[in-house]
Tab-separated table of C-alpha atoms in Angstrom:
chain	number	residue	atom	x	y	z
A	1	UNK	CA	75.123	-72.227	-24.102
A	2	UNK	CA	78.686	-73.030	-24.691
A	3	UNK	CA	79.627	-70.470	-27.369
A	4	UNK	CA	77.822	-67.428	-24.756
A	5	UNK	CA	80.415	-68.237	-22.187
A	6	UNK	CA	83.427	-69.068	-24.583
A	7	UNK	CA	82.966	-65.220	-25.750
A	8	UNK	CA	82.791	-64.503	-22.527
A	9	UNK	CA	85.648	-66.261	-21.392
A	10	UNK	CA	87.185	-64.842	-25.483
A	11	UNK	CA	86.452	-60.603	-24.352
A	12	UNK	CA	87.254	-60.346	-20.773
A	13	UNK	CA	91.131	-62.324	-21.236
A	14	UNK	CA	91.419	-59.934	-25.006
A	15	UNK	CA	90.766	-56.873	-23.526
A	16	UNK	CA	92.930	-57.186	-20.172
A	17	UNK	CA	95.572	-57.549	-22.540
A	18	UNK	CA	94.418	-54.524	-25.904
A	19	UNK	CA	94.506	-53.016	-23.294
A	20	UNK	CA	98.530	-54.259	-22.474
A	21	UNK	CA	99.047	-53.418	-25.821
A	22	UNK	CA	97.133	-49.679	-26.057
A	23	UNK	CA	99.030	-48.547	-22.630
A	24	UNK	CA	102.686	-50.288	-24.959
A	25	UNK	CA	101.485	-48.136	-27.112
A	26	UNK	CA	102.055	-44.770	-25.494
A	27	UNK	CA	104.769	-46.053	-23.265
A	28	UNK	CA	106.581	-46.218	-26.218
A	29	UNK	CA	105.813	-42.032	-27.847
A	30	UNK	CA	106.725	-41.126	-24.360
A	31	UNK	CA	104.097	-40.592	-22.281
A	32	UNK	CA	104.989	-42.934	-18.370
A	33	UNK	CA	101.810	-41.632	-16.854
A	34	UNK	CA	99.982	-44.916	-18.331
A	35	UNK	CA	98.175	-47.174	-15.980
A	36	UNK	CA	96.256	-50.482	-17.097
A	37	UNK	CA	93.107	-51.422	-14.611
A	38	UNK	CA	94.624	-52.888	-12.121
A	39	UNK	CA	93.104	-56.692	-11.780
A	40	UNK	CA	92.513	-57.882	-8.575
A	41	UNK	CA	92.277	-61.059	-10.004
A	42	UNK	CA	95.393	-63.173	-8.808
A	43	UNK	CA	95.481	-64.725	-12.795
A	44	UNK	CA	98.797	-63.654	-14.360
A	45	UNK	CA	97.732	-60.892	-16.022
A	46	UNK	CA	96.555	-59.148	-12.319
A	47	UNK	CA	100.171	-59.665	-12.355
A	48	UNK	CA	101.008	-58.985	-15.604
A	49	UNK	CA	99.577	-55.741	-14.754
A	50	UNK	CA	100.261	-55.242	-11.006
A	51	UNK	CA	103.826	-55.156	-12.579
A	52	UNK	CA	103.722	-52.562	-16.450
A	53	UNK	CA	102.108	-50.403	-13.707
A	54	UNK	CA	104.839	-50.362	-11.214
A	55	UNK	CA	106.734	-50.600	-14.284
A	56	UNK	CA	105.487	-47.245	-15.715
A	57	UNK	CA	105.962	-45.650	-12.666
A	58	UNK	CA	109.465	-46.305	-11.695
A	59	UNK	CA	110.081	-45.327	-15.476
A	60	UNK	CA	108.342	-42.048	-14.438
A	61	UNK	CA	110.657	-41.541	-11.486
A	62	UNK	CA	114.095	-42.221	-13.626
A	63	UNK	CA	113.546	-40.010	-16.136
A	64	UNK	CA	112.524	-37.344	-13.915
A	65	UNK	CA	116.023	-38.324	-12.115
A	66	UNK	CA	117.310	-37.634	-15.340
A	67	UNK	CA	116.209	-34.358	-16.347
A	68	UNK	CA	117.161	-33.358	-12.624
A	69	UNK	CA	120.149	-34.432	-13.164
A	70	UNK	CA	120.822	-32.731	-16.372
A	71	UNK	CA	119.697	-29.952	-15.665
A	72	UNK	CA	122.429	-29.429	-12.234
A	73	UNK	CA	125.074	-30.684	-14.857
A	74	UNK	CA	123.747	-27.502	-17.318
A	75	UNK	CA	123.933	-25.019	-14.051
A	76	UNK	CA	127.221	-26.389	-13.289
A	77	UNK	CA	128.737	-26.057	-16.772
A	78	UNK	CA	127.553	-22.265	-16.850
A	79	UNK	CA	128.690	-21.344	-13.771
A	80	UNK	CA	132.655	-23.263	-13.828
A	81	UNK	CA	131.963	-21.432	-18.207
A	82	UNK	CA	131.044	-17.948	-15.697
A	83	UNK	CA	134.303	-19.043	-12.865
A	84	UNK	CA	137.283	-19.233	-16.740
A	85	UNK	CA	135.627	-16.460	-18.050
A	86	UNK	CA	136.711	-14.545	-14.902
A	87	UNK	CA	140.168	-15.409	-14.251
A	88	UNK	CA	143.260	-13.752	-15.665
A	89	UNK	CA	145.488	-16.787	-16.463
A	90	UNK	CA	144.354	-18.920	-19.371
A	91	UNK	CA	143.444	-22.031	-18.375
A	92	UNK	CA	142.288	-24.739	-20.795
A	93	UNK	CA	140.546	-28.204	-19.647
A	94	UNK	CA	141.831	-31.318	-21.539
A	95	UNK	CA	140.059	-34.580	-20.926
A	96	UNK	CA	142.649	-37.993	-21.094
A	97	UNK	CA	143.796	-38.289	-25.104
A	98	UNK	CA	144.795	-33.813	-24.199
A	99	UNK	CA	141.738	-33.093	-26.801
A	100	UNK	CA	140.858	-29.875	-26.231
A	101	UNK	CA	137.512	-28.883	-23.833
A	102	UNK	CA	136.545	-25.840	-22.091
A	103	UNK	CA	138.589	-23.486	-22.492
A	104	UNK	CA	138.340	-19.621	-21.389
A	105	UNK	CA	139.056	-16.415	-23.914
A	106	UNK	CA	141.928	-15.336	-21.964
A	107	UNK	CA	144.541	-18.893	-22.674
A	108	UNK	CA	142.234	-17.867	-26.234
A	109	UNK	CA	143.909	-14.442	-25.961
A	110	UNK	CA	147.563	-15.711	-25.128
A	111	UNK	CA	147.872	-18.350	-27.772
A	112	UNK	CA	146.075	-16.047	-30.722
A	113	UNK	CA	144.025	-18.932	-31.057
A	114	UNK	CA	140.154	-19.174	-30.928
A	115	UNK	CA	140.355	-21.914	-28.955
A	116	UNK	CA	137.235	-22.786	-29.464
A	117	UNK	CA	136.348	-23.481	-32.365
A	118	UNK	CA	139.557	-26.237	-31.638
A	119	UNK	CA	137.000	-27.727	-28.661
A	120	UNK	CA	137.948	-31.531	-29.229
A	121	UNK	CA	141.246	-31.534	-30.857
A	122	UNK	CA	144.071	-32.158	-29.302
A	123	UNK	CA	145.997	-29.911	-27.874
A	124	UNK	CA	149.166	-30.802	-28.737
A	125	UNK	CA	147.916	-30.941	-32.324
A	126	UNK	CA	146.945	-27.352	-31.681
A	127	UNK	CA	149.739	-25.563	-29.844
A	128	UNK	CA	153.037	-28.450	-30.345
A	129	UNK	CA	154.794	-26.159	-27.586
A	130	UNK	CA	151.862	-27.708	-24.984
A	131	UNK	CA	152.765	-31.526	-25.977
A	132	UNK	CA	155.311	-32.593	-24.006
A	133	UNK	CA	153.865	-31.004	-20.332
A	134	UNK	CA	150.353	-32.052	-21.480
A	135	UNK	CA	151.175	-35.681	-22.448
A	136	UNK	CA	154.101	-35.452	-18.651
A	137	UNK	CA	151.240	-34.135	-16.359
A	138	UNK	CA	148.280	-36.775	-17.749
A	139	UNK	CA	150.403	-39.777	-17.038
A	140	UNK	CA	151.681	-38.049	-13.473
A	141	UNK	CA	147.974	-37.809	-12.094
A	142	UNK	CA	147.986	-35.593	-9.060
A	143	UNK	CA	151.766	-34.066	-9.835
A	144	UNK	CA	152.107	-30.261	-10.359
A	145	UNK	CA	154.203	-29.783	-14.185
A	146	UNK	CA	155.454	-26.728	-14.418
A	147	UNK	CA	158.036	-25.108	-17.630
A	148	UNK	CA	158.586	-21.732	-19.329
A	149	UNK	CA	157.560	-22.134	-22.711
A	150	UNK	CA	158.669	-20.098	-25.546
A	151	UNK	CA	156.091	-19.256	-28.100
A	152	UNK	CA	155.780	-17.290	-31.197
A	153	UNK	CA	152.162	-15.605	-31.009
A	154	UNK	CA	151.970	-13.617	-34.999
A	155	UNK	CA	155.973	-13.735	-35.765
A	156	UNK	CA	156.228	-12.387	-31.937
A	157	UNK	CA	158.388	-14.842	-29.966
A	158	UNK	CA	156.954	-15.265	-26.104
A	159	UNK	CA	157.202	-16.735	-23.627
A	160	UNK	CA	154.406	-18.085	-20.789
A	161	UNK	CA	154.487	-19.604	-17.913
A	162	UNK	CA	152.905	-22.797	-18.087
A	163	UNK	CA	151.162	-25.594	-15.759
A	164	UNK	CA	149.418	-28.525	-15.901
A	165	UNK	CA	148.455	-30.683	-13.369
A	166	UNK	CA	145.958	-33.679	-13.870
A	167	UNK	CA	143.598	-36.077	-11.949
A	168	UNK	CA	142.567	-39.837	-12.307
A	169	UNK	CA	139.201	-40.167	-14.312
A	170	UNK	CA	136.963	-43.467	-13.797
A	171	UNK	CA	136.947	-44.565	-17.001
A	172	UNK	CA	141.519	-45.373	-15.714
A	173	UNK	CA	142.928	-41.961	-17.940
A	174	UNK	CA	143.183	-38.936	-16.386
A	175	UNK	CA	142.150	-35.433	-17.557
A	176	UNK	CA	143.948	-32.188	-16.934
A	177	UNK	CA	144.119	-28.518	-16.539
A	178	UNK	CA	146.497	-26.720	-18.163
A	179	UNK	CA	147.429	-22.666	-17.120
A	180	UNK	CA	148.379	-20.234	-19.424
A	181	UNK	CA	150.314	-17.143	-17.227
C-alpha cells in the first residue's frame, strides 16, 4: 500500500511538472498560446500553473502590441519618405552625431551624390562644406541655422542656401534636418 501511495503521489506531482516543462519548451519555440491545466489546488503547483498562464497571456499581448507598433512605425516611415520624395528642396535627416539617416532624391541631385548609399556616414565627411552648419544646428536645438554655402559639383561652382535645424532627442543629444535650395 505504501508503494502504491508513493507511486500515486509521485505521478500526481510529476504530471503537472512535466506539463509545465513541455509548455515552457513550446513558449521557448515561440508558441505563446500554450496554457497549462489550471490546477484548482491551492498548493505551489496550482500557483505556478496560474502564474505560467498569466505570464504567457501577458507575453502574447505584449507581442501583439509590439507588432502593431512596428507596423505603425513602418507606415509612418513610408509616409515620411513619400512626403520627402515630393519636396522640391533637398532634405537630409541627420542623427545626433550628424550621420545621414534620411536623404531625399532632390538632396542627392543637388549635391551630385548618391546619398542613399552613404546613410550612416557623417554628413560632414560626405559633404565637408556642410560640416560647420550641421555642427552648429546640432549644438543649438530649436534654432534655425542658415547660410549660403559655396560648393563645387562636377567642376562647377554653385552656391546653395542651406538651412539646418535640430531638436533635442530622448538620448540627451539632438537630431536634425538640413534643407538645400
